[in-house]
Amino acid sequence: MGQLELAPLHFISGKLYILDQTLLPREETYIELQTKEDVYDAIKALKVRGAPAIGVAAAYGAYISMRRELMNMPSSGYVQEDLMTFGNVLKEVCDYIKGARPTAVNLAWALDRMQLGFKNSHARSIKDAAKALLEEAIKIHYEDEEACRAMGEYGLSLLGREMGILTHCNAGTLATSKYGTCLAPIYLGHEQGYDFHVYADETRPLLQGARLTTWELERAGIDVTLICDNMANTVMKQGLIDAVLVGCDRMTANGDGANKIGTSALAVLAKEHGIPFYMFVPTSTIDLNTPSGDEIEIEVRDDEEVRSMWYKEPMAPENVKIFNPSFDVTPARYITAIITEKGIVKPPYDVNLKAIINGEPMREYINFDIRGLSHK
Ligand code: MRU
C-alpha cells in the first residue's frame, strides 16, 4: 500500500484497511476488513479503538458489509421490494456491529446515521443505495477530521506556551480520523512553536497511554513522559501539571462524561490541586437521550487483560477474582470546561450542551471559577 499517513484507518480503492493497534508500538501493520464479522472483531479486540475512530470504522464497515451481503441477496425483480430487503439487511448488519462495544456512543451514532443516509437518499436502485452508504461514510469520516481540527483550536485557546499537561488513555490521531480530540491542541500548539510537556498515564490494563499516546507524540517530536497511573497525584503535587486533557466516550445530557477507567480519579485529584480538567467531546459523542452518567452501560472486559495480557507471564494467581470495567464516569461537577467542535461549553452543562447542539446562545454561569480557563 506504500507509505501511508498515520491514521487508524484508510479507505482506498473501495477497500477498508485499519491499523492494528494491538500490535503497536512494535509493529505498524494495516489489515483489510472484508466482512461484518471482521469489523465486529476488530472493534471488540480494540484493533481499532477510540470513540470517533470506532464510529468511522463502523460506518465504512457497514458499507463494505452491505456490498458483500448484496452478493447473497436474491433479486425479486421488483426494485422496491429489493430496496426494502436492502434496508432490512442494513439494519441487521448495523445492529450486529453495534453489539461489539457498548459504551462509546459514536458506534451506535454512526450506524444510525448510515441507516438514515440510506433512507434519506430515496435511492431508486440497489446501486444508488450502496452509493448513498459510501457517501455517508465518507461524510462521517471528514466531519470527524474537521471536528478534531476545530477542537484543537478551541483547546489551544485555553493553554499556555510551556504548560505541563497530563493525559489519560489515547485520544489522539489513533483514536480519530486525524489530530485526535484532546491531543489536537497539543499538535496544533507544537506546529506553532509551543513547548508543551506531556505526561501520559500508562492506562492499565490495555496500556493505551504507554503503547499509543507516547508513540504518536514521540513520532511528532512532542516532549512526552510516561508515568504509571498511580503517579498522577505525585506529578500534580510537584507542580508539573497545569492542565488535564482527556477524551470522552459518551457524554450525557447533564454533562457527566464516560471515559477510560481511571479518568474520574484524575478529575478528583485535579480539583484537589486546583488544576483545570478539560474534557474534549465532539458533538458525535454527546448523547442527550441519556439523562446522566448513572444510565451509561459500562463495558466489562475479559479477566485476562488484567491477569496476564502484556506481561511476559501472568502477574496474578491463576484463579484470583478480577474486576475489569473499561470505563468510568466523571461527574459533570469535576469538569472545568467541555471542548466541542462548536465551541467551549461551560457550566451549567445541562442547559449549555443542549444550546450548543441546537446552535442557541449558551448561558453564563455566574459563579463559574474562571481560574485555569485562560493561561495566555
Ligand atoms: O477502550 P478504548 O481504547 O477505545 O478507550 C478510548 C478512550 O477512552 C478515549 O479516551 C475515548 O474514546 C476518546 S477518543 C478521542
Short mmCIF file of C-alpha atoms and ligand atoms in Angstrom, two decimals:
data_model
loop_
_atom_site.label_atom_id
_atom_site.label_comp_id
_atom_site.label_asym_id
_atom_site.label_seq_id
_atom_site.Cartn_x
_atom_site.Cartn_y
_atom_site.Cartn_z
CA MET A 1 0.00 0.00 0.00
CA GLY A 2 3.06 2.25 0.07
CA GLN A 3 3.78 4.83 2.76
CA LEU A 4 0.53 5.95 4.41
CA GLU A 5 -0.09 8.96 6.60
CA LEU A 6 -0.65 7.88 10.22
CA ALA A 7 -4.38 7.23 10.71
CA PRO A 8 -6.35 4.46 12.41
CA LEU A 9 -7.94 3.59 9.08
CA HIS A 10 -7.68 4.17 5.36
CA PHE A 11 -10.34 3.60 2.73
CA ILE A 12 -8.51 3.02 -0.54
CA SER A 13 -9.97 1.86 -3.86
CA GLY A 14 -13.06 0.52 -2.15
CA LYS A 15 -11.11 -1.39 0.49
CA LEU A 16 -11.12 -0.75 4.24
CA TYR A 17 -7.76 -1.04 5.99
CA ILE A 18 -7.25 -0.50 9.70
CA LEU A 19 -4.01 -0.06 11.59
CA ASP A 20 -3.96 -2.98 14.04
CA GLN A 21 -3.42 -1.04 17.27
CA THR A 22 -2.94 -4.18 19.34
CA LEU A 23 0.44 -4.55 17.59
CA LEU A 24 1.66 -1.03 18.42
CA PRO A 25 4.24 0.20 19.18
CA ARG A 26 6.21 -2.84 17.99
CA GLU A 27 4.67 -3.16 14.58
CA GLU A 28 2.81 -0.82 12.23
CA THR A 29 0.57 -3.16 10.24
CA TYR A 30 -2.59 -2.34 8.33
CA ILE A 31 -5.09 -5.16 7.85
CA GLU A 32 -8.03 -5.30 5.48
CA LEU A 33 -11.55 -5.79 6.86
CA GLN A 34 -13.86 -7.54 4.40
CA THR A 35 -16.88 -8.80 6.29
CA LYS A 36 -19.17 -7.66 9.09
CA GLU A 37 -17.52 -10.28 11.29
CA ASP A 38 -14.10 -8.73 10.56
CA VAL A 39 -15.46 -5.31 11.53
CA TYR A 40 -17.12 -6.59 14.72
CA ASP A 41 -13.99 -8.49 15.81
CA ALA A 42 -11.63 -5.59 15.06
CA ILE A 43 -13.74 -3.22 17.18
CA LYS A 44 -14.21 -5.72 20.01
CA ALA A 45 -10.50 -6.61 20.15
CA LEU A 46 -9.52 -2.89 20.08
CA LYS A 47 -7.60 -3.26 16.83
CA VAL A 48 -9.43 -0.07 16.01
CA ARG A 49 -10.43 1.93 19.09
CA GLY A 50 -11.20 5.37 20.46
CA ALA A 51 -14.79 6.59 20.21
CA PRO A 52 -14.61 8.64 16.95
CA ALA A 53 -12.41 6.07 15.13
CA ILE A 54 -14.81 3.29 16.11
CA GLY A 55 -17.66 5.32 14.60
CA VAL A 56 -15.81 5.92 11.33
CA ALA A 57 -14.67 2.28 11.07
CA ALA A 58 -18.23 1.11 11.72
CA ALA A 59 -19.60 3.42 9.01
CA TYR A 60 -17.22 2.12 6.32
CA GLY A 61 -17.70 -1.32 7.86
CA ALA A 62 -21.45 -1.16 7.24
CA TYR A 63 -20.80 -0.17 3.61
CA ILE A 64 -18.31 -2.97 2.86
CA SER A 65 -20.51 -5.49 4.69
CA MET A 66 -23.53 -4.49 2.61
CA ARG A 67 -21.51 -4.80 -0.59
CA ARG A 68 -20.77 -8.37 0.41
CA GLU A 69 -24.33 -9.10 1.58
CA LEU A 70 -25.61 -7.94 -1.81
CA MET A 71 -23.87 -10.90 -3.44
CA ASN A 72 -26.12 -13.23 -1.41
CA MET A 73 -29.32 -11.22 -1.72
CA PRO A 74 -31.77 -12.75 -4.21
CA SER A 75 -33.35 -10.24 -6.55
CA SER A 76 -37.14 -10.14 -6.53
CA GLY A 77 -37.22 -8.45 -9.88
CA TYR A 78 -39.09 -5.52 -8.25
CA VAL A 79 -36.78 -2.70 -7.28
CA GLN A 80 -38.98 -1.51 -4.42
CA GLU A 81 -39.00 -4.97 -2.84
CA ASP A 82 -35.25 -5.27 -3.33
CA LEU A 83 -34.71 -1.89 -1.69
CA MET A 84 -36.88 -2.92 1.23
CA THR A 85 -34.78 -6.06 1.65
CA PHE A 86 -31.64 -3.88 1.39
CA GLY A 87 -32.95 -1.68 4.24
CA ASN A 88 -33.77 -4.71 6.39
CA VAL A 89 -30.39 -6.33 5.83
CA LEU A 90 -28.66 -2.99 6.51
CA LYS A 91 -30.46 -2.81 9.85
CA GLU A 92 -29.36 -6.37 10.72
CA VAL A 93 -25.76 -5.55 9.80
CA CYS A 94 -25.80 -2.32 11.84
CA ASP A 95 -27.40 -4.00 14.87
CA TYR A 96 -24.76 -6.71 14.72
CA ILE A 97 -21.80 -4.27 14.56
CA LYS A 98 -23.33 -2.13 17.33
CA GLY A 99 -23.03 -5.14 19.65
CA ALA A 100 -19.21 -5.01 19.52
CA ARG A 101 -18.83 -2.42 22.32
CA PRO A 102 -21.50 -0.71 24.43
CA THR A 103 -20.03 2.46 25.97
CA ALA A 104 -18.76 4.71 23.16
CA VAL A 105 -21.90 6.29 21.72
CA ASN A 106 -20.16 7.04 18.40
CA LEU A 107 -20.59 3.40 17.38
CA ALA A 108 -24.40 3.45 17.51
CA TRP A 109 -24.48 7.08 16.35
CA ALA A 110 -22.52 6.34 13.15
CA LEU A 111 -24.54 3.23 12.34
CA ASP A 112 -27.82 5.08 12.87
CA ARG A 113 -26.54 7.77 10.52
CA MET A 114 -25.74 5.16 7.89
CA GLN A 115 -29.32 3.88 8.02
CA LEU A 116 -30.68 7.41 7.87
CA GLY A 117 -28.32 8.19 4.96
CA PHE A 118 -29.84 5.29 3.03
CA LYS A 119 -33.40 6.32 3.93
CA ASN A 120 -32.93 9.98 3.07
CA SER A 121 -31.21 9.19 -0.24
CA HIS A 122 -34.55 7.91 -1.64
CA ALA A 123 -32.43 5.57 -3.75
CA ARG A 124 -34.31 4.03 -6.66
CA SER A 125 -31.87 1.23 -7.32
CA ILE A 126 -29.61 -1.01 -5.26
CA LYS A 127 -26.61 0.61 -6.92
CA ASP A 128 -27.76 4.05 -5.73
CA ALA A 129 -28.44 2.68 -2.26
CA ALA A 130 -24.87 1.37 -1.99
CA LYS A 131 -23.57 4.70 -3.31
CA ALA A 132 -25.56 6.57 -0.65
CA LEU A 133 -23.97 4.44 2.06
CA LEU A 134 -20.48 5.14 0.80
CA GLU A 135 -21.19 8.88 0.63
CA GLU A 136 -22.48 8.87 4.21
CA ALA A 137 -19.40 7.01 5.49
CA ILE A 138 -17.08 9.47 3.74
CA LYS A 139 -19.08 12.37 5.23
CA ILE A 140 -18.79 10.92 8.76
CA HIS A 141 -15.05 10.48 8.21
CA TYR A 142 -14.37 14.03 7.05
CA GLU A 143 -16.70 15.65 9.56
CA ASP A 144 -14.70 13.93 12.30
CA GLU A 145 -11.44 15.27 10.90
CA GLU A 146 -12.87 18.81 10.80
CA ALA A 147 -14.29 18.46 14.32
CA CYS A 148 -10.88 17.45 15.66
CA ARG A 149 -9.21 20.40 13.98
CA ALA A 150 -11.79 22.79 15.49
CA MET A 151 -11.44 21.23 18.97
CA GLY A 152 -7.69 21.71 18.58
CA GLU A 153 -8.16 25.42 18.01
CA TYR A 154 -10.62 25.89 20.87
CA GLY A 155 -8.47 23.77 23.15
CA LEU A 156 -5.32 25.69 22.32
CA SER A 157 -7.00 28.94 23.37
CA LEU A 158 -7.05 27.52 26.91
CA LEU A 159 -3.37 26.58 27.07
CA GLY A 160 -0.17 28.47 27.79
CA ARG A 161 3.01 28.04 25.77
CA GLU A 162 5.04 25.94 28.19
CA MET A 163 2.40 24.04 30.04
CA GLY A 164 2.71 20.65 31.64
CA ILE A 165 -0.22 18.54 30.52
CA LEU A 166 -1.49 15.27 31.90
CA THR A 167 -3.50 12.95 29.67
CA HIS A 168 -5.02 9.51 30.07
CA CYS A 169 -5.59 6.67 27.61
CA ASN A 170 -5.27 7.75 23.97
CA ALA A 171 -7.43 10.49 22.49
CA GLY A 172 -5.03 11.34 19.71
CA THR A 173 -4.71 10.65 15.99
CA LEU A 174 -5.00 6.92 16.64
CA ALA A 175 -8.44 7.42 18.18
CA THR A 176 -9.92 9.69 15.48
CA SER A 177 -9.73 10.49 11.78
CA LYS A 178 -6.81 12.88 12.36
CA TYR A 179 -5.27 15.05 15.14
CA GLY A 180 -7.31 13.48 17.96
CA THR A 181 -9.67 15.21 20.33
CA CYS A 182 -7.68 16.15 23.43
CA LEU A 183 -4.30 15.77 21.70
CA ALA A 184 -5.37 18.06 18.84
CA PRO A 185 -4.40 21.29 20.69
CA ILE A 186 -1.04 19.71 21.54
CA TYR A 187 -0.34 19.04 17.86
CA LEU A 188 -1.58 22.46 16.85
CA GLY A 189 0.44 24.21 19.55
CA HIS A 190 3.53 22.21 18.59
CA GLU A 191 3.15 23.42 14.99
CA GLN A 192 3.03 26.98 16.34
CA GLY A 193 6.17 26.61 18.45
CA TYR A 194 4.54 25.90 21.84
CA ASP A 195 6.71 23.88 24.18
CA PHE A 196 4.33 21.52 25.97
CA HIS A 197 5.47 18.85 28.39
CA VAL A 198 3.02 16.00 28.19
CA TYR A 199 2.69 13.36 30.90
CA ALA A 200 0.94 10.22 29.67
CA ASP A 201 -0.65 7.80 32.12
CA GLU A 202 0.18 4.25 31.09
CA THR A 203 -3.56 3.40 31.38
CA ARG A 204 -3.84 -0.11 32.75
CA PRO A 205 -4.85 -2.68 31.77
CA LEU A 206 -4.63 -2.18 27.99
CA LEU A 207 -1.85 0.41 28.12
CA GLN A 208 -3.27 2.82 25.55
CA GLY A 209 -1.20 5.59 27.17
CA ALA A 210 2.05 3.65 27.21
CA ARG A 211 1.68 1.95 23.85
CA LEU A 212 -0.20 4.54 21.79
CA THR A 213 -0.08 8.08 23.22
CA THR A 214 3.66 8.09 23.86
CA TRP A 215 4.26 6.51 20.46
CA GLU A 216 2.26 9.01 18.44
CA LEU A 217 3.53 12.05 20.38
CA GLU A 218 7.18 10.97 20.14
CA ARG A 219 6.72 10.39 16.42
CA ALA A 220 5.55 14.02 16.12
CA GLY A 221 8.53 15.29 18.12
CA ILE A 222 6.47 16.31 21.16
CA ASP A 223 8.01 16.05 24.61
CA VAL A 224 6.28 13.20 26.46
CA THR A 225 6.97 11.41 29.72
CA LEU A 226 5.32 8.12 30.61
CA ILE A 227 4.04 7.61 34.15
CA CYS A 228 2.19 4.78 35.87
CA ASP A 229 -1.45 5.54 36.62
CA ASN A 230 -0.76 5.76 40.35
CA MET A 231 1.77 8.58 39.88
CA ALA A 232 -0.71 11.26 38.85
CA ASN A 233 -1.00 12.73 42.33
CA THR A 234 2.77 12.99 42.59
CA VAL A 235 3.25 14.86 39.32
CA MET A 236 0.41 17.21 40.24
CA LYS A 237 1.84 17.81 43.70
CA GLN A 238 5.26 18.55 42.21
CA GLY A 239 3.70 21.34 40.15
CA LEU A 240 4.42 19.63 36.84
CA ILE A 241 0.83 19.72 35.61
CA ASP A 242 -1.03 22.88 34.54
CA ALA A 243 -4.00 21.18 32.89
CA VAL A 244 -5.53 17.73 32.50
CA LEU A 245 -6.81 16.95 28.98
CA VAL A 246 -8.92 13.86 28.32
CA GLY A 247 -11.27 12.47 25.70
CA CYS A 248 -14.75 11.06 26.16
CA ASP A 249 -16.72 8.02 25.04
CA ARG A 250 -20.21 9.22 25.93
CA MET A 251 -21.36 12.47 27.50
CA THR A 252 -24.88 12.54 28.88
CA ALA A 253 -27.34 15.45 28.89
CA ASN A 254 -26.21 16.68 32.33
CA GLY A 255 -22.50 16.80 31.38
CA ASP A 256 -21.34 13.56 33.01
CA GLY A 257 -18.64 12.02 30.81
CA ALA A 258 -17.66 8.35 30.48
CA ASN A 259 -14.05 7.83 29.50
CA LYS A 260 -11.32 5.25 30.04
CA ILE A 261 -11.23 3.74 33.52
CA GLY A 262 -9.18 5.98 35.79
CA THR A 263 -10.30 9.27 34.26
CA SER A 264 -12.67 10.16 37.11
CA ALA A 265 -9.89 9.72 39.69
CA LEU A 266 -7.78 12.25 37.76
CA ALA A 267 -10.68 14.70 37.82
CA VAL A 268 -11.00 14.43 41.60
CA LEU A 269 -7.23 14.88 42.00
CA ALA A 270 -7.20 17.86 39.65
CA LYS A 271 -9.92 19.57 41.68
CA GLU A 272 -7.96 18.96 44.89
CA HIS A 273 -4.85 20.52 43.32
CA GLY A 274 -6.74 23.40 41.65
CA ILE A 275 -5.79 22.23 38.17
CA PRO A 276 -8.28 22.69 35.30
CA PHE A 277 -9.75 19.46 33.95
CA TYR A 278 -10.86 19.69 30.32
CA MET A 279 -12.92 17.04 28.55
CA PHE A 280 -12.81 17.06 24.74
CA VAL A 281 -16.13 15.90 23.38
CA PRO A 282 -17.14 16.13 19.71
CA THR A 283 -20.91 16.51 19.38
CA SER A 284 -20.98 12.97 17.92
CA THR A 285 -20.09 11.81 21.47
CA ILE A 286 -22.86 13.79 23.19
CA ASP A 287 -25.88 11.65 23.99
CA LEU A 288 -28.72 13.96 25.01
CA ASN A 289 -31.09 10.99 25.17
CA THR A 290 -29.34 9.66 28.27
CA PRO A 291 -30.01 11.93 31.27
CA SER A 292 -26.96 11.17 33.43
CA GLY A 293 -23.85 9.03 33.75
CA ASP A 294 -25.71 6.60 36.01
CA GLU A 295 -27.53 5.28 32.96
CA ILE A 296 -24.41 4.63 30.84
CA GLU A 297 -23.62 0.97 30.22
CA ILE A 298 -20.02 0.38 31.24
CA GLU A 299 -18.22 -2.27 29.25
CA VAL A 300 -16.71 -5.04 31.39
CA ARG A 301 -13.87 -6.78 29.61
CA ASP A 302 -12.02 -10.06 29.82
CA ASP A 303 -10.22 -11.04 33.08
CA GLU A 304 -7.07 -11.93 31.15
CA GLU A 305 -6.48 -8.27 30.30
CA VAL A 306 -5.76 -7.68 33.98
CA ARG A 307 -4.18 -11.02 34.84
CA SER A 308 -1.76 -11.64 32.03
CA MET A 309 -2.11 -9.51 28.91
CA TRP A 310 1.08 -7.57 28.04
CA TYR A 311 3.02 -9.41 30.77
CA LYS A 312 5.66 -12.00 29.88
CA GLU A 313 3.93 -14.27 32.35
CA PRO A 314 0.73 -13.89 34.37
CA MET A 315 1.14 -11.41 37.21
CA ALA A 316 -1.66 -12.70 39.43
CA PRO A 317 -2.67 -16.06 40.91
CA GLU A 318 -4.41 -18.14 38.29
CA ASN A 319 -7.84 -18.13 39.93
CA VAL A 320 -7.92 -14.76 41.63
CA LYS A 321 -11.20 -12.88 41.16
CA ILE A 322 -10.84 -10.00 38.72
CA PHE A 323 -12.97 -6.93 38.07
CA ASN A 324 -12.24 -5.19 34.77
CA PRO A 325 -14.57 -2.28 33.97
CA SER A 326 -13.22 -0.49 30.92
CA PHE A 327 -14.64 3.00 31.58
CA ASP A 328 -15.74 5.23 34.42
CA VAL A 329 -17.91 8.29 34.61
CA THR A 330 -16.57 11.69 35.59
CA PRO A 331 -19.37 13.68 37.21
CA ALA A 332 -20.07 16.99 35.47
CA ARG A 333 -19.10 19.00 38.58
CA TYR A 334 -15.45 17.97 38.18
CA ILE A 335 -15.19 19.12 34.56
CA THR A 336 -13.84 22.68 34.23
CA ALA A 337 -14.98 23.01 30.60
CA ILE A 338 -16.12 20.79 27.75
CA ILE A 339 -14.43 21.41 24.43
CA THR A 340 -16.57 20.60 21.38
CA GLU A 341 -16.03 21.41 17.71
CA LYS A 342 -18.74 24.06 18.03
CA GLY A 343 -17.16 25.87 20.95
CA ILE A 344 -16.15 25.70 24.59
CA VAL A 345 -19.02 24.76 26.89
CA LYS A 346 -19.02 25.98 30.49
CA PRO A 347 -21.49 25.04 33.22
CA PRO A 348 -24.42 24.79 33.60
CA TYR A 349 -23.90 21.82 31.29
CA ASP A 350 -27.50 20.59 31.32
CA VAL A 351 -28.52 23.89 29.69
CA ASN A 352 -25.42 24.68 27.63
CA LEU A 353 -24.89 21.27 26.00
CA LYS A 354 -28.40 21.43 24.54
CA ALA A 355 -27.82 25.05 23.49
CA ILE A 356 -24.57 24.33 21.64
CA ILE A 357 -26.04 21.38 19.80
CA ASN A 358 -29.08 23.41 18.76
CA GLY A 359 -26.96 26.45 17.81
CA GLU A 360 -28.55 28.59 20.53
CA PRO A 361 -26.75 31.07 22.82
CA MET A 362 -25.18 29.50 25.90
CA ARG A 363 -25.89 30.71 29.43
CA GLU A 364 -23.12 32.25 31.53
CA TYR A 365 -22.67 30.60 34.90
CA ILE A 366 -22.44 33.41 37.44
CA ASN A 367 -20.09 31.74 39.90
CA PHE A 368 -18.02 29.95 37.29
CA ASP A 369 -14.46 29.54 38.51
CA ILE A 370 -12.53 31.11 35.66
CA ARG A 371 -9.16 30.01 37.07
CA GLY A 372 -7.38 27.96 34.50
CA LEU A 373 -9.66 28.89 31.64
CA SER A 374 -7.04 31.11 30.05
CA HIS A 375 -3.31 30.92 30.52
CA LYS A 376 -2.22 33.11 27.63
O1 MRU B 1 -11.05 1.35 25.08
P1 MRU B 1 -10.60 2.46 24.17
O2 MRU B 1 -9.15 2.44 23.89
O3 MRU B 1 -11.44 2.52 22.93
O4 MRU B 1 -10.91 3.77 25.01
C1 MRU B 1 -10.68 5.02 24.41
C2 MRU B 1 -10.93 6.16 25.31
O5 MRU B 1 -11.34 6.02 26.43
C3 MRU B 1 -10.75 7.53 24.70
O6 MRU B 1 -10.32 8.44 25.65
C4 MRU B 1 -12.08 8.00 24.10
O7 MRU B 1 -12.58 7.05 23.23
C5 MRU B 1 -11.95 9.29 23.40
S1 MRU B 1 -11.02 9.09 21.93
C6 MRU B 1 -10.94 10.56 21.13
#
